[in-house]
Short mmCIF file of C-alpha atoms in Angstrom, two decimals:
data_model
loop_
_atom_site.label_atom_id
_atom_site.label_comp_id
_atom_site.label_asym_id
_atom_site.label_seq_id
_atom_site.Cartn_x
_atom_site.Cartn_y
_atom_site.Cartn_z
CA MET A 563 1.50 18.33 53.61
CA LYS A 564 3.21 14.99 53.01
CA LYS A 565 -0.23 13.26 53.07
CA THR A 566 -1.62 15.95 50.49
CA ILE A 567 1.17 15.26 48.15
CA SER A 568 0.76 11.43 48.62
CA LYS A 569 -2.63 11.89 47.45
CA ILE A 570 -2.07 14.13 44.48
CA THR A 571 0.50 11.53 43.40
CA LEU A 572 -2.00 8.75 43.95
CA SER A 573 -4.41 10.79 42.00
CA LEU A 574 -2.29 11.61 38.89
CA LEU A 575 -1.10 7.74 38.62
CA LEU A 576 -4.67 6.72 39.12
CA LEU A 577 -5.43 9.23 36.04
CA SER A 578 -2.40 8.21 34.10
CA SER A 579 -3.09 4.42 34.62
CA THR A 580 -7.02 5.03 33.57
CA ALA A 581 -6.13 6.92 30.58
CA PHE A 582 -3.91 4.11 29.34
CA ALA A 583 -6.51 1.20 30.21
CA ASP A 584 -8.77 3.44 27.92
CA LYS A 585 -6.61 3.51 24.93
CA GLU A 586 -8.29 1.19 22.26
CA LYS A 587 -6.25 -1.64 20.67
CA VAL A 588 -6.09 -1.86 17.02
CA SER A 589 -4.19 -4.84 15.42
CA LEU A 590 -2.97 -3.59 12.03
CA LEU A 591 -1.54 -6.14 9.35
CA LEU A 592 0.66 -4.51 6.63
CA ASP A 593 0.57 -6.18 3.17
CA TRP A 594 4.83 -6.54 3.43
CA PHE A 595 7.74 -5.49 5.38
CA VAL A 596 7.59 -1.72 6.37
CA ASN A 597 8.70 0.68 3.59
CA PRO A 598 8.12 4.12 2.67
CA ASP A 599 4.58 3.01 1.27
CA HIS A 600 3.50 2.89 4.88
CA ALA A 601 4.82 6.35 5.85
CA ALA A 602 1.47 7.65 7.05
CA ILE A 603 1.19 4.51 9.29
CA ILE A 604 4.65 4.93 10.58
CA ILE A 605 4.73 8.52 11.21
CA ALA A 606 1.37 8.47 12.97
CA GLN A 607 2.97 5.83 15.32
CA GLN A 608 6.20 7.61 15.87
CA LYS A 609 4.84 11.18 16.18
CA GLY A 610 2.11 10.13 18.69
CA PHE A 611 -0.97 10.88 16.50
CA PHE A 612 -2.55 7.23 17.35
CA GLU A 613 -1.76 7.86 21.00
CA LYS A 614 -3.41 11.25 20.86
CA ASN A 615 -6.43 9.87 19.24
CA ASN A 616 -6.50 7.12 22.10
CA LEU A 617 -5.45 4.33 20.09
CA GLU A 618 -2.80 1.63 20.87
CA VAL A 619 -1.82 0.45 17.25
CA GLU A 620 0.20 -3.01 16.81
CA ILE A 621 1.60 -2.72 13.48
CA MET A 622 2.33 -6.47 12.29
CA GLU A 623 4.62 -7.47 9.24
CA PRO A 624 3.03 -10.70 7.59
CA ALA A 625 5.05 -13.78 6.89
CA ASP A 626 2.65 -14.35 3.89
CA PRO A 627 1.61 -11.17 2.25
CA THR A 628 -1.67 -12.79 0.84
CA MET A 629 -3.00 -13.24 4.40
CA PRO A 630 -3.70 -9.94 5.93
CA PRO A 631 -7.15 -9.37 4.36
CA LYS A 632 -8.25 -12.98 4.99
CA LEU A 633 -7.25 -12.58 8.45
CA VAL A 634 -9.38 -9.24 8.67
CA ALA A 635 -12.38 -10.97 6.89
CA ALA A 636 -12.19 -13.94 9.62
CA LYS A 637 -11.85 -11.13 12.53
CA LYS A 638 -8.58 -12.59 13.62
CA ALA A 639 -7.17 -8.94 12.97
CA ASP A 640 -8.75 -5.29 13.07
CA LEU A 641 -7.27 -3.80 9.71
CA ALA A 642 -5.08 -4.78 6.96
CA VAL A 643 -3.17 -2.82 4.14
CA ASP A 644 -4.52 -3.96 0.65
CA TYR A 645 -4.54 -2.94 -2.64
CA GLN A 646 -7.88 -1.59 -4.42
CA PRO A 647 -7.92 -4.10 -7.38
CA GLN A 648 -7.37 -7.02 -4.80
CA LEU A 649 -10.04 -5.70 -2.53
CA GLN A 650 -12.34 -5.69 -5.45
CA MET A 651 -11.45 -9.40 -6.37
CA GLN A 652 -11.73 -10.47 -2.74
CA VAL A 653 -15.10 -8.93 -2.24
CA ALA A 654 -16.40 -10.38 -5.52
CA GLU A 655 -15.24 -13.84 -3.69
CA GLY A 656 -17.34 -13.00 -0.54
CA LEU A 657 -15.01 -11.72 1.76
CA PRO A 658 -16.64 -9.23 4.32
CA LEU A 659 -14.06 -6.30 3.48
CA VAL A 660 -14.71 -2.35 3.31
CA ARG A 661 -11.97 0.04 2.38
CA ILE A 662 -11.87 2.70 5.17
CA ALA A 663 -8.66 4.84 4.26
CA THR A 664 -6.23 5.21 1.41
CA LEU A 665 -2.40 5.40 1.76
CA VAL A 666 -1.62 5.82 -1.87
CA ASN A 667 -4.25 6.95 -4.30
CA SER A 668 -2.27 6.41 -7.77
CA PRO A 669 -0.84 3.17 -9.19
CA LEU A 670 2.39 2.50 -8.43
CA ASN A 671 2.75 -0.93 -10.50
CA SER A 672 4.62 -0.59 -13.45
CA LEU A 673 6.27 -2.70 -16.28
CA ILE A 674 10.15 -2.34 -16.26
CA VAL A 675 13.07 -3.28 -18.78
CA LEU A 676 16.56 -2.32 -18.74
CA LYS A 677 17.19 0.98 -20.54
CA ASN A 678 19.98 -0.62 -23.06
CA SER A 679 17.43 -3.58 -23.83
CA GLY A 680 16.44 -2.46 -27.08
CA ILE A 681 12.85 -2.29 -25.66
CA ASN A 682 11.80 1.27 -26.44
CA LYS A 683 8.13 0.68 -27.27
CA ILE A 684 5.46 -1.85 -25.74
CA GLU A 685 5.52 -3.41 -29.55
CA ASP A 686 9.08 -4.30 -28.69
CA LEU A 687 7.87 -6.82 -26.45
CA LYS A 688 6.89 -9.26 -28.95
CA GLY A 689 8.66 -12.59 -28.58
CA LYS A 690 10.16 -11.36 -25.27
CA LYS A 691 10.30 -12.72 -21.68
CA VAL A 692 8.29 -11.07 -19.20
CA GLY A 693 8.64 -11.83 -15.46
CA TYR A 694 5.56 -11.58 -13.16
CA SER A 695 5.18 -12.30 -9.30
CA VAL A 696 1.39 -13.28 -9.02
CA SER A 697 -0.55 -14.18 -11.95
CA GLY A 698 -4.26 -12.47 -12.09
CA PHE A 699 -4.22 -8.70 -12.02
CA GLU A 700 -0.82 -8.27 -12.91
CA THR A 701 -0.65 -10.60 -15.84
CA VAL A 702 -3.99 -8.91 -16.90
CA LEU A 703 -2.47 -5.54 -16.56
CA LEU A 704 0.28 -6.74 -19.12
CA ASP A 705 -2.33 -8.27 -21.53
CA ALA A 706 -4.32 -5.06 -21.63
CA MET A 707 -1.11 -3.10 -21.98
CA LEU A 708 0.08 -5.26 -24.88
CA LYS A 709 -3.23 -4.73 -26.64
CA SER A 710 -2.65 -0.99 -26.80
CA ALA A 711 -0.25 -2.31 -29.39
CA ASN A 712 -2.33 -4.96 -31.00
CA LEU A 713 -0.50 -7.69 -29.22
CA SER A 714 -1.42 -10.15 -26.29
CA GLU A 715 -0.01 -12.37 -23.61
CA LYS A 716 0.33 -14.79 -26.79
CA ASP A 717 3.06 -12.75 -28.00
CA VAL A 718 5.25 -12.59 -25.13
CA GLU A 719 6.55 -15.70 -22.97
CA LEU A 720 5.36 -15.29 -19.12
CA VAL A 721 8.14 -16.42 -16.46
CA ASN A 722 6.89 -16.69 -12.62
CA VAL A 723 9.93 -15.07 -10.91
CA ASN A 724 8.10 -14.94 -7.59
CA PHE A 725 8.87 -11.85 -5.93
CA SER A 726 12.47 -11.60 -7.41
CA LEU A 727 11.71 -8.92 -10.00
CA SER A 728 14.70 -6.73 -10.17
CA PRO A 729 17.33 -9.59 -9.97
CA SER A 730 15.53 -11.79 -12.77
CA LEU A 731 16.01 -8.47 -14.87
CA MET A 732 19.67 -7.88 -14.15
CA SER A 733 20.71 -11.40 -14.58
CA LYS A 734 18.56 -11.62 -18.18
CA GLN A 735 16.36 -14.31 -16.85
CA VAL A 736 13.72 -12.21 -18.59
CA ASP A 737 13.56 -9.03 -20.71
CA ALA A 738 10.94 -7.15 -18.80
CA VAL A 739 9.07 -7.60 -15.48
CA ILE A 740 5.47 -6.63 -14.74
CA GLY A 741 4.28 -5.69 -10.92
CA ALA A 742 7.56 -3.58 -10.21
CA PHE A 743 6.83 -0.60 -8.29
CA ARG A 744 8.05 2.27 -9.85
CA ASN A 745 9.25 3.81 -6.56
CA PHE A 746 11.35 0.82 -5.72
CA GLU A 747 12.72 -1.62 -8.45
CA LEU A 748 13.81 1.66 -10.49
CA ASN A 749 16.02 2.61 -7.33
CA GLN A 750 17.18 -1.13 -6.63
CA LEU A 751 18.38 -1.13 -10.41
CA LYS A 752 20.36 2.15 -9.90
CA LEU A 753 21.94 0.85 -6.93
CA GLU A 754 23.13 -2.06 -8.78
CA LYS A 755 24.58 0.37 -11.60
CA GLU A 756 21.79 -0.49 -14.13
CA GLU A 757 19.46 1.90 -15.64
CA GLY A 758 15.56 1.01 -15.97
CA LYS A 759 12.93 2.25 -18.36
CA VAL A 760 9.49 2.23 -17.18
CA PHE A 761 6.03 1.86 -18.81
CA LEU A 762 3.03 3.15 -16.69
CA PRO A 763 -0.19 1.09 -17.11
CA GLU A 764 -2.28 4.18 -16.78
CA ASP A 765 -0.66 5.03 -19.97
CA TYR A 766 -1.57 1.91 -21.72
CA GLY A 767 -5.17 1.61 -21.52
CA VAL A 768 -5.33 0.55 -17.83
CA PRO A 769 -7.64 2.67 -15.54
CA LYS A 770 -6.16 4.50 -12.75
CA TYR A 771 -6.69 2.81 -9.31
CA ASP A 772 -5.59 3.21 -5.68
CA GLU A 773 -2.28 1.41 -4.99
CA LEU A 774 -2.44 0.96 -1.14
CA ILE A 775 -5.64 0.99 0.83
CA VAL A 776 -6.74 0.09 4.53
CA VAL A 777 -9.47 -2.42 4.93
CA ALA A 778 -11.80 -3.29 7.94
CA ASN A 779 -14.10 -6.18 8.31
CA LYS A 780 -17.71 -5.07 7.20
CA ASP A 781 -19.19 -5.79 10.59
CA ASN A 782 -16.90 -3.79 12.51
CA VAL A 783 -16.62 -1.04 10.19
CA SER A 784 -18.54 1.33 12.46
CA GLN A 785 -16.57 1.13 15.41
CA VAL A 786 -15.06 4.38 16.89
CA LYS A 787 -11.67 3.38 16.88
CA PHE A 788 -11.41 3.04 13.23
CA LYS A 789 -12.70 6.81 12.94
CA ASN A 790 -9.83 7.47 15.30
CA PHE A 791 -7.55 5.38 13.39
CA VAL A 792 -8.22 7.29 10.05
CA LYS A 793 -8.11 10.57 11.72
CA SER A 794 -4.57 9.86 13.10
CA LEU A 795 -3.66 9.19 9.34
CA GLN A 796 -4.99 12.33 8.09
CA GLU A 797 -2.90 14.19 10.86
CA ALA A 798 0.14 11.98 10.11
CA THR A 799 -0.07 12.73 6.28
CA ASN A 800 -0.22 16.58 7.09
CA TYR A 801 2.66 16.53 9.55
CA LEU A 802 4.41 14.43 6.43
CA LYS A 803 3.95 17.09 4.06
CA GLU A 804 4.94 19.94 6.20
CA ASN A 805 7.98 18.19 7.64
CA PRO A 806 9.42 15.72 5.07
CA LYS A 807 12.89 15.91 6.50
CA GLU A 808 11.63 15.18 10.33
CA SER A 809 9.41 12.83 8.87
CA TRP A 810 12.14 10.65 7.37
CA GLU A 811 13.98 10.77 10.59
CA ALA A 812 11.01 9.55 12.50
CA PHE A 813 10.33 6.84 9.80
CA ILE A 814 14.14 5.20 9.93
CA ASN A 815 14.00 5.67 14.06
CA TYR A 816 11.03 3.15 14.05
CA LYS A 817 13.26 0.27 12.79
CA PRO A 818 16.96 1.82 12.35
CA LYS A 819 18.72 -1.45 11.40
CA GLU A 820 16.22 -2.31 8.77
CA LEU A 821 15.07 1.11 7.47
CA ASP A 822 18.03 3.42 7.63
CA ASN A 823 19.50 2.31 4.16
CA GLU A 824 20.11 3.98 0.52
CA LEU A 825 17.47 2.35 -1.02
CA ASN A 826 14.89 3.51 1.44
CA ARG A 827 16.34 6.88 1.12
CA LEU A 828 15.88 7.00 -2.47
CA ALA A 829 12.44 5.36 -2.27
CA TRP A 830 11.01 7.82 0.57
CA ALA A 831 11.92 10.59 -1.91
CA ASP A 832 9.98 9.11 -4.62
CA THR A 833 7.04 7.95 -2.70
CA LEU A 834 5.97 11.04 -1.01
CA PRO A 835 4.51 12.64 -3.98
CA TYR A 836 2.29 9.43 -4.30
CA LEU A 837 0.99 9.84 -0.69
CA ALA A 838 -2.82 10.18 -0.59
CA ALA A 839 -3.59 13.90 0.68
CA ASN A 840 -6.51 12.83 2.24
CA PRO A 841 -6.62 9.52 3.51
CA ALA A 842 -10.27 9.51 4.62
CA THR A 843 -11.70 10.04 1.01
CA PHE A 844 -11.72 8.38 -2.36
CA ASP A 845 -12.62 9.08 -5.94
CA LYS A 846 -16.02 6.55 -6.66
CA LYS A 847 -15.28 6.88 -10.51
CA VAL A 848 -11.74 5.39 -9.88
CA TYR A 849 -13.25 2.35 -8.17
CA GLU A 850 -16.23 2.12 -10.77
CA GLN A 851 -13.98 2.26 -13.79
CA MET A 852 -11.73 -0.36 -12.18
CA ALA A 853 -14.76 -2.39 -11.61
CA LEU A 854 -15.75 -2.15 -15.26
CA PHE A 855 -12.20 -2.90 -16.33
CA MET A 856 -12.06 -6.22 -14.01
CA LYS A 857 -15.42 -7.48 -15.61
CA GLN A 858 -14.31 -6.87 -19.15
CA ASN A 859 -11.18 -8.92 -18.44
CA LYS A 860 -12.96 -11.70 -16.35
CA LEU A 861 -11.24 -11.08 -13.22
CA VAL A 862 -14.57 -10.72 -11.38
CA GLU A 863 -17.87 -12.01 -12.46
CA THR A 864 -20.11 -9.33 -10.14
CA LEU A 865 -19.55 -6.91 -7.63
CA PRO A 866 -21.61 -5.62 -4.99
CA SER A 867 -22.85 -1.95 -4.89
CA LEU A 868 -19.81 0.35 -4.23
CA ASP A 869 -21.01 1.45 -0.93
CA GLU A 870 -20.86 -2.05 0.42
CA TYR A 871 -17.21 -2.32 0.14
CA ALA A 872 -15.74 1.18 0.27
CA GLN A 873 -16.66 3.85 2.80
CA GLU A 874 -15.46 7.62 4.12
CA ILE A 875 -16.06 6.68 7.78
CA LEU A 876 -15.10 10.26 8.78
CA LYS A 877 -18.60 11.66 7.37
#
């Protein structure tokens, strides 16, 4: 009897170790520190959806947020969280990247002013200081918004505030900031007893786009583990939509000291409506319209065909 039990125990241990060994490893670089924008990823990790789909996912926060797509392009990492417009610029520069999933299929970027600033419409920005973090797409967004009021970049003073958007606004270093996420900076202001007013780029001539996506290297995109990754995101998203309170608890338990705070609590509630309901799919028209916008604004000269840099790999 003891020998039989020992054999059964040994067999179970072997099966367990084999199952663990069979899990495919995936390295994933985020675009920034963990926050509610990454809800689907964190829930997939915390609630076991990655494990269920035979994956062992290593989630990494970058020291330099510009590096993740470059590291994927160089095959130093499997996947990276990226932004649709940045992907299109990266592809135009020759990086071998492909979109495989969407986390947030709506712009989060916005222009924010303090409610008591006297800036009530875009025209009121004339002669004002506008802070930004990264030149290029952000400043083009601003210019497009200004054009809707027959203004241009020349009618404002641009100030590089690095990533200190809310502080520069509250300290009156600038009168407005572009590149502020509507689900974060407004809540930061609220916690500092300030009230912000938001101008949405899509209301002022900027086409809709996917804010957050996941990219893979073009050479590796057909690997089965990436299909399982996207499948896990879909299952996590379904769980999120059905169990928002339980999902919040799972999210903050990922890193309690860093995530369990009032800013994330407020941002969580504001972010959930923006999460892509179907991470595997994307709207081709959205990508085509942004490609045209970027060409018109000289952000890119040419782009390859859409199917070369954006795919639905669960088909």
